Amino acid sequence: GAVVSQHPSRVICKSGTSVKIECRSLDFQATTMFWYRQFPKQSLMLMATSNEGSKATYEQGVEKDKFLINHASLTLSTLTVTSAHPEDSSFYICSARDGRKTQYFGPGTRLLVL
Amino acid sequence: TQLLEQSPQFLSIQEGENLTVYCNSSSVFSSLQWYRQEPGEGPVLLVTVVTGGEVKKLKRLTFQFGDARKDSSLHITAAQPGDTGLYLCAGGQGGSEKLVFGKGMKLTVNP
């Protein structure tokens, strides 16, 4: 099946710093990738839709200047959490959509902001 | 806002028992996916159903899409400890690329 990777899997950073998370589709091209956030014992909340070669579309309530998304190629999207604060600590998951519109998820990135 | 309600939200059963998870909505979806997620990992796709009334089987798992494409069920036969995890349903609309997720059903199968 289709494989999506995320890097890093875990990151701890100090408050005020920025953190970049990479999402790669390893064996297929994805014109569209999605970024989700998941709090403990809760479901996935869509943050934004990342389109290759164009600006990301953010969900209501998600600050685009805080969560910068770049989809520079058909296999890579990045999410940068700028000026991270403890309330940004969460599990961030990306997914990549294949040609048949199926979403395949990455393994997630655990972010802890101290 | 489209909502997907999953029930039950939690279930703890003994190995060998059967169970059914329900995913209901007042909205019509063009497709419905079921995922299983383990702690600290991303969701893993189990199945996609697209046709009203469709039934798909994956070993001991049986998935059904409602005739009106508003609801779905997942039935597990003879549950095993390895089935433990969070089961998520997600609905897609034809005109949108987004998925709407249910809150999930946390299953624990005790040996």
PDB file of N, CA, C and O in Angstrom, chain A residues 38-63:
ATOM      1  N   GLN A  38      -4.212  16.304  16.530  1.00  0.00           N
ATOM      2  CA  GLN A  38      -4.980  15.395  17.370  1.00  0.00           C
ATOM      3  C   GLN A  38      -4.587  15.578  18.818  1.00  0.00           C
ATOM      4  O   GLN A  38      -3.423  15.408  19.183  1.00  0.00           O
ATOM      5  N   PHE A  39      -5.565  15.898  19.637  1.00  0.00           N
ATOM      6  CA  PHE A  39      -5.339  16.006  21.073  1.00  0.00           C
ATOM      7  C   PHE A  39      -5.578  14.641  21.709  1.00  0.00           C
ATOM      8  O   PHE A  39      -6.269  13.789  21.136  1.00  0.00           O
ATOM      9  N   PRO A  40      -5.014  14.419  22.915  1.00  0.00           N
ATOM     10  CA  PRO A  40      -5.156  13.109  23.552  1.00  0.00           C
ATOM     11  C   PRO A  40      -6.605  12.653  23.647  1.00  0.00           C
ATOM     12  O   PRO A  40      -7.491  13.418  24.022  1.00  0.00           O
ATOM     13  N   LYS A  41      -6.828  11.431  23.238  1.00  0.00           N
ATOM     14  CA  LYS A  41      -8.125  10.775  23.330  1.00  0.00           C
ATOM     15  C   LYS A  41      -9.195  11.482  22.503  1.00  0.00           C
ATOM     16  O   LYS A  41     -10.388  11.350  22.794  1.00  0.00           O
ATOM     17  N   GLN A  42      -8.776  12.229  21.508  1.00  0.00           N
ATOM     18  CA  GLN A  42      -9.735  12.901  20.630  1.00  0.00           C
ATOM     19  C   GLN A  42      -9.488  12.520  19.183  1.00  0.00           C
ATOM     20  O   GLN A  42      -8.481  11.902  18.852  1.00  0.00           O
ATOM     21  N   SER A  43     -10.408  12.897  18.344  1.00  0.00           N
ATOM     22  CA  SER A  43     -10.285  12.556  16.930  1.00  0.00           C
ATOM     23  C   SER A  43      -9.387  13.560  16.215  1.00  0.00           C
ATOM     24  O   SER A  43      -8.858  14.485  16.827  1.00  0.00           O
ATOM     25  N   LEU A  44      -9.233  13.364  14.925  1.00  0.00           N
ATOM     26  CA  LEU A  44      -8.380  14.240  14.133  1.00  0.00           C
ATOM     27  C   LEU A  44      -9.135  15.507  13.746  1.00  0.00           C
ATOM     28  O   LEU A  44     -10.288  15.453  13.330  1.00  0.00           O
ATOM     29  N   MET A  45      -8.452  16.630  13.873  1.00  0.00           N
ATOM     30  CA  MET A  45      -9.023  17.906  13.452  1.00  0.00           C
ATOM     31  C   MET A  45      -8.225  18.434  12.267  1.00  0.00           C
ATOM     32  O   MET A  45      -7.011  18.636  12.383  1.00  0.00           O
ATOM     33  N   LEU A  46      -8.886  18.654  11.157  1.00  0.00           N
ATOM     34  CA  LEU A  46      -8.205  19.148   9.968  1.00  0.00           C
ATOM     35  C   LEU A  46      -7.759  20.584  10.196  1.00  0.00           C
ATOM     36  O   LEU A  46      -8.551  21.440  10.613  1.00  0.00           O
ATOM     37  N   MET A  47      -6.490  20.841   9.932  1.00  0.00           N
ATOM     38  CA  MET A  47      -5.948  22.189  10.068  1.00  0.00           C
ATOM     39  C   MET A  47      -5.936  22.907   8.722  1.00  0.00           C
ATOM     40  O   MET A  47      -6.327  24.060   8.613  1.00  0.00           O
ATOM     41  N   ALA A  48      -5.443  22.200   7.695  1.00  0.00           N
ATOM     42  CA  ALA A  48      -5.287  22.864   6.404  1.00  0.00           C
ATOM     43  C   ALA A  48      -5.123  21.838   5.305  1.00  0.00           C
ATOM     44  O   ALA A  48      -4.732  20.693   5.548  1.00  0.00           O
ATOM     45  N   THR A  49      -5.434  22.282   4.107  1.00  0.00           N
ATOM     46  CA  THR A  49      -5.242  21.482   2.906  1.00  0.00           C
ATOM     47  C   THR A  49      -4.082  22.085   2.128  1.00  0.00           C
ATOM     48  O   THR A  49      -4.086  23.294   1.840  1.00  0.00           O
ATOM     49  N   SER A  50      -3.124  21.256   1.809  1.00  0.00           N
ATOM     50  CA  SER A  50      -1.912  21.706   1.138  1.00  0.00           C
ATOM     51  C   SER A  50      -1.942  21.271  -0.322  1.00  0.00           C
ATOM     52  O   SER A  50      -2.081  20.092  -0.610  1.00  0.00           O
ATOM     53  N   ASN A  51      -1.858  22.222  -1.224  1.00  0.00           N
ATOM     54  CA  ASN A  51      -1.900  21.939  -2.656  1.00  0.00           C
ATOM     55  C   ASN A  51      -0.552  22.259  -3.292  1.00  0.00           C
ATOM     56  O   ASN A  51      -0.010  23.351  -3.087  1.00  0.00           O
ATOM     57  N   GLU A  52      -0.041  21.333  -4.052  1.00  0.00           N
ATOM     58  CA  GLU A  52       1.250  21.514  -4.700  1.00  0.00           C
ATOM     59  C   GLU A  52       1.236  22.717  -5.621  1.00  0.00           C
ATOM     60  O   GLU A  52       0.342  22.850  -6.470  1.00  0.00           O
ATOM     61  N   GLY A  53       2.167  23.626  -5.408  1.00  0.00           N
ATOM     62  CA  GLY A  53       2.313  24.776  -6.268  1.00  0.00           C
ATOM     63  C   GLY A  53       1.378  25.929  -5.999  1.00  0.00           C
ATOM     64  O   GLY A  53       1.374  26.919  -6.741  1.00  0.00           O
ATOM     65  N   SER A  54       0.577  25.822  -4.946  1.00  0.00           N
ATOM     66  CA  SER A  54      -0.321  26.923  -4.630  1.00  0.00           C
ATOM     67  C   SER A  54      -0.432  27.091  -3.122  1.00  0.00           C
ATOM     68  O   SER A  54       0.094  26.288  -2.352  1.00  0.00           O
ATOM     69  N   LYS A  55      -1.137  28.123  -2.721  1.00  0.00           N
ATOM     70  CA  LYS A  55      -1.254  28.397  -1.286  1.00  0.00           C
ATOM     71  C   LYS A  55      -2.157  27.368  -0.612  1.00  0.00           C
ATOM     72  O   LYS A  55      -3.113  26.876  -1.208  1.00  0.00           O
ATOM     73  N   ALA A  56      -1.852  27.118   0.655  1.00  0.00           N
ATOM     74  CA  ALA A  56      -2.664  26.190   1.420  1.00  0.00           C
ATOM     75  C   ALA A  56      -4.002  26.823   1.787  1.00  0.00           C
ATOM     76  O   ALA A  56      -4.118  28.048   1.876  1.00  0.00           O
ATOM     77  N   THR A  57      -4.963  25.982   1.990  1.00  0.00           N
ATOM     78  CA  THR A  57      -6.290  26.424   2.436  1.00  0.00           C
ATOM     79  C   THR A  57      -6.452  26.040   3.896  1.00  0.00           C
ATOM     80  O   THR A  57      -6.383  24.851   4.224  1.00  0.00           O
ATOM     81  N   TYR A  58      -6.677  27.035   4.739  1.00  0.00           N
ATOM     82  CA  TYR A  58      -6.746  26.794   6.174  1.00  0.00           C
ATOM     83  C   TYR A  58      -8.188  26.685   6.642  1.00  0.00           C
ATOM     84  O   TYR A  58      -9.079  27.361   6.142  1.00  0.00           O
ATOM     85  N   GLU A  59      -8.382  25.827   7.644  1.00  0.00           N
ATOM     86  CA  GLU A  59      -9.703  25.691   8.247  1.00  0.00           C
ATOM     87  C   GLU A  59      -9.966  26.892   9.166  1.00  0.00           C
ATOM     88  O   GLU A  59      -9.042  27.569   9.638  1.00  0.00           O
ATOM     89  N   GLN A  60     -11.232  27.123   9.415  1.00  0.00           N
ATOM     90  CA  GLN A  60     -11.623  28.239  10.265  1.00  0.00           C
ATOM     91  C   GLN A  60     -10.990  28.095  11.635  1.00  0.00           C
ATOM     92  O   GLN A  60     -11.022  27.017  12.237  1.00  0.00           O
ATOM     93  N   GLY A  61     -10.409  29.186  12.112  1.00  0.00           N
ATOM     94  CA  GLY A  61      -9.801  29.183  13.432  1.00  0.00           C
ATOM     95  C   GLY A  61      -8.332  28.802  13.447  1.00  0.00           C
ATOM     96  O   GLY A  61      -7.693  28.880  14.499  1.00  0.00           O
ATOM     97  N   VAL A  62      -7.783  28.401  12.324  1.00  0.00           N
ATOM     98  CA  VAL A  62      -6.360  28.047  12.251  1.00  0.00           C
ATOM     99  C   VAL A  62      -5.588  29.234  11.693  1.00  0.00           C
ATOM    100  O   VAL A  62      -5.902  29.732  10.602  1.00  0.00           O
ATOM    101  N   GLU A  63      -4.592  29.709  12.441  1.00  0.00           N
ATOM    102  CA  GLU A  63      -3.837  30.886  12.030  1.00  0.00           C
ATOM    103  C   GLU A  63      -2.814  30.519  10.968  1.00  0.00           C
ATOM    104  O   GLU A  63      -1.868  29.776  11.226  1.00  0.00           O
TER     105      GLU A  63
END
